[in-house]
Amino acid sequence: MGKDYYKTLGIPKGSNEDEIKKAYRRMALRFHPDKNTDPNAEEKFKEIAEAYEVLSDPKKRVVYDQLGEEGLKTGGSSSSGAPGNSTHHYTFHGDPHATFASFFGGSNPFDMFFGSSRSHSRSNGFPFHNDHSNGAEQDAEMDEDEHFAHFGRPFGFQGGMNNGFPGEGRRRRGAAPSERVGTNRKHQDALVVHELKVSLEEIFHGCTKRMKITRRRLNPDGRSMRTEDKILNIVIKKGWKEGTKITFPKEGDETPENIPADIVFVLKDKGHAHFKRDGSNIIYNCKITLKEALCGCTVSIPTLENRVISLPCHDIIKPGTLKRVRGEGLPFPKNPSQRGDLIVEFSVRFPDRIPPQSREIIRQHLPQS
């Protein structure tokens, strides 16, 4: 059996236009994922949007009433007098938030209850520091050997935003631009935000990540859609900090009812085998023995350029001692010709046991205080 759109909205089959609108408003606000924390709220929210899309359209509703969901979606012909005895095809566009925004005129109805300062984002809350648009060409080092990261499914369709990209993809909701087309106002979909992991070496040298996306685009007739692939060249400049965001304007899915969303990549530092990042500085943890800490030593320190620096240590080194090697860190984002520092943090390994005779010698020669 097909879906019962009337039951989804909680209304009888003979409901008029106003009753359908009231039912959608009530159900959409009740099951909106920003308000309803039930695990099934997102799917219910989507079903409510689809039901409203069909029942609020007189032509779709006539076909649905006569042929049901299957006839509406598979193109079954009405033999019982559907207008023109034509073949009908309907596919829900898959984005209940677009339906919600269209119904409420692009505003968020929750603001009237919680105020405009309330955050409606369901994302993980990336710290955005800089905003860089990759809409135009940028001068960056190209890495032709880098494999494409293929983000398989269309952005706003078939399973929601998490399926547009693997992993941490999220929508960020909020005020979105709009434009008039004919008598209808089209609103831009919410930002599509994704985490992009980069290594310290990529930040040190600068690089270009090449990401292959699959999205939906309008055909010239302005109504039908096609699926197409596109490669986004994400230019990452030397020294960019974690949280930097790179924006590709209007590269998301396009439908007759929307303006494509902006796609935003947010930089996230990968873990490193030797270093931790601290802004433009990098920290290296150097392990030495108690003997080396007390008697002095020369330690070998790796760098991001695969060089090794010899660092002599003549003074007594206590656990947590720091030494700074100037200019061996990451480039400064605003002045890449200058670099931060390499900070060496010492950890002292204490012996598990000391022979009795050595213990006596240490007791005699070490100061009391």
PDB file of N, CA, C and O in Angstrom, residues 197-201 242 268-276:
ATOM      1  N   LYS A 197      39.988  17.544   6.419  1.00  0.00           N
ATOM      2  CA  LYS A 197      41.194  17.288   7.199  1.00  0.00           C
ATOM      3  C   LYS A 197      42.440  17.517   6.347  1.00  0.00           C
ATOM      4  O   LYS A 197      42.515  17.074   5.198  1.00  0.00           O
ATOM      5  N   VAL A 198      43.408  18.214   6.940  1.00  0.00           N
ATOM      6  CA  VAL A 198      44.660  18.520   6.248  1.00  0.00           C
ATOM      7  C   VAL A 198      45.832  18.211   7.181  1.00  0.00           C
ATOM      8  O   VAL A 198      45.733  18.347   8.410  1.00  0.00           O
ATOM      9  N   SER A 199      46.938  17.783   6.598  1.00  0.00           N
ATOM     10  CA  SER A 199      48.133  17.473   7.394  1.00  0.00           C
ATOM     11  C   SER A 199      48.946  18.737   7.631  1.00  0.00           C
ATOM     12  O   SER A 199      48.776  19.751   6.939  1.00  0.00           O
ATOM     13  N   LEU A 200      49.868  18.680   8.596  1.00  0.00           N
ATOM     14  CA  LEU A 200      50.737  19.824   8.851  1.00  0.00           C
ATOM     15  C   LEU A 200      51.638  20.098   7.650  1.00  0.00           C
ATOM     16  O   LEU A 200      51.968  21.255   7.366  1.00  0.00           O
ATOM     17  N   GLU A 201      52.013  19.040   6.937  1.00  0.00           N
ATOM     18  CA  GLU A 201      52.846  19.242   5.743  1.00  0.00           C
ATOM     19  C   GLU A 201      52.070  20.007   4.663  1.00  0.00           C
ATOM     20  O   GLU A 201      52.639  20.869   3.970  1.00  0.00           O
ATOM     21  N   GLU A 242      43.423  26.002  11.608  1.00  0.00           N
ATOM     22  CA  GLU A 242      42.258  25.141  11.787  1.00  0.00           C
ATOM     23  C   GLU A 242      41.029  26.009  12.016  1.00  0.00           C
ATOM     24  O   GLU A 242      41.063  26.974  12.783  1.00  0.00           O
ATOM     25  N   LYS A 268      40.378  21.187   9.239  1.00  0.00           N
ATOM     26  CA  LYS A 268      40.602  20.462  10.492  1.00  0.00           C
ATOM     27  C   LYS A 268      41.976  19.813  10.426  1.00  0.00           C
ATOM     28  O   LYS A 268      42.291  19.101   9.476  1.00  0.00           O
ATOM     29  N   ASP A 269      42.821  20.067  11.429  1.00  0.00           N
ATOM     30  CA  ASP A 269      44.170  19.510  11.439  1.00  0.00           C
ATOM     31  C   ASP A 269      44.139  18.005  11.671  1.00  0.00           C
ATOM     32  O   ASP A 269      43.460  17.519  12.579  1.00  0.00           O
ATOM     33  N   LYS A 270      44.893  17.273  10.848  1.00  0.00           N
ATOM     34  CA  LYS A 270      45.096  15.850  11.102  1.00  0.00           C
ATOM     35  C   LYS A 270      46.104  15.680  12.229  1.00  0.00           C
ATOM     36  O   LYS A 270      46.959  16.541  12.457  1.00  0.00           O
ATOM     37  N   GLY A 271      46.020  14.559  12.936  1.00  0.00           N
ATOM     38  CA  GLY A 271      47.054  14.245  13.914  1.00  0.00           C
ATOM     39  C   GLY A 271      48.390  14.000  13.225  1.00  0.00           C
ATOM     40  O   GLY A 271      48.436  13.595  12.059  1.00  0.00           O
ATOM     41  N   HIS A 272      49.479  14.245  13.932  1.00  0.00           N
ATOM     42  CA  HIS A 272      50.813  14.099  13.348  1.00  0.00           C
ATOM     43  C   HIS A 272      51.655  13.179  14.228  1.00  0.00           C
ATOM     44  O   HIS A 272      51.489  13.146  15.456  1.00  0.00           O
ATOM     45  N   ALA A 273      52.567  12.457  13.593  1.00  0.00           N
ATOM     46  CA  ALA A 273      53.392  11.493  14.335  1.00  0.00           C
ATOM     47  C   ALA A 273      54.357  12.167  15.294  1.00  0.00           C
ATOM     48  O   ALA A 273      54.719  11.590  16.332  1.00  0.00           O
ATOM     49  N   HIS A 274      54.802  13.392  14.984  1.00  0.00           N
ATOM     50  CA  HIS A 274      55.837  14.026  15.796  1.00  0.00           C
ATOM     51  C   HIS A 274      55.398  15.331  16.449  1.00  0.00           C
ATOM     52  O   HIS A 274      55.892  15.672  17.532  1.00  0.00           O
ATOM     53  N   PHE A 275      54.511  16.057  15.807  1.00  0.00           N
ATOM     54  CA  PHE A 275      54.246  17.423  16.239  1.00  0.00           C
ATOM     55  C   PHE A 275      52.786  17.635  16.644  1.00  0.00           C
ATOM     56  O   PHE A 275      51.885  16.958  16.167  1.00  0.00           O
ATOM     57  N   LYS A 276      52.623  18.614  17.530  1.00  0.00           N
ATOM     58  CA  LYS A 276      51.312  19.180  17.816  1.00  0.00           C
ATOM     59  C   LYS A 276      51.338  20.628  17.364  1.00  0.00           C
ATOM     60  O   LYS A 276      52.366  21.294  17.435  1.00  0.00           O
TER      61      LYS A 276
END
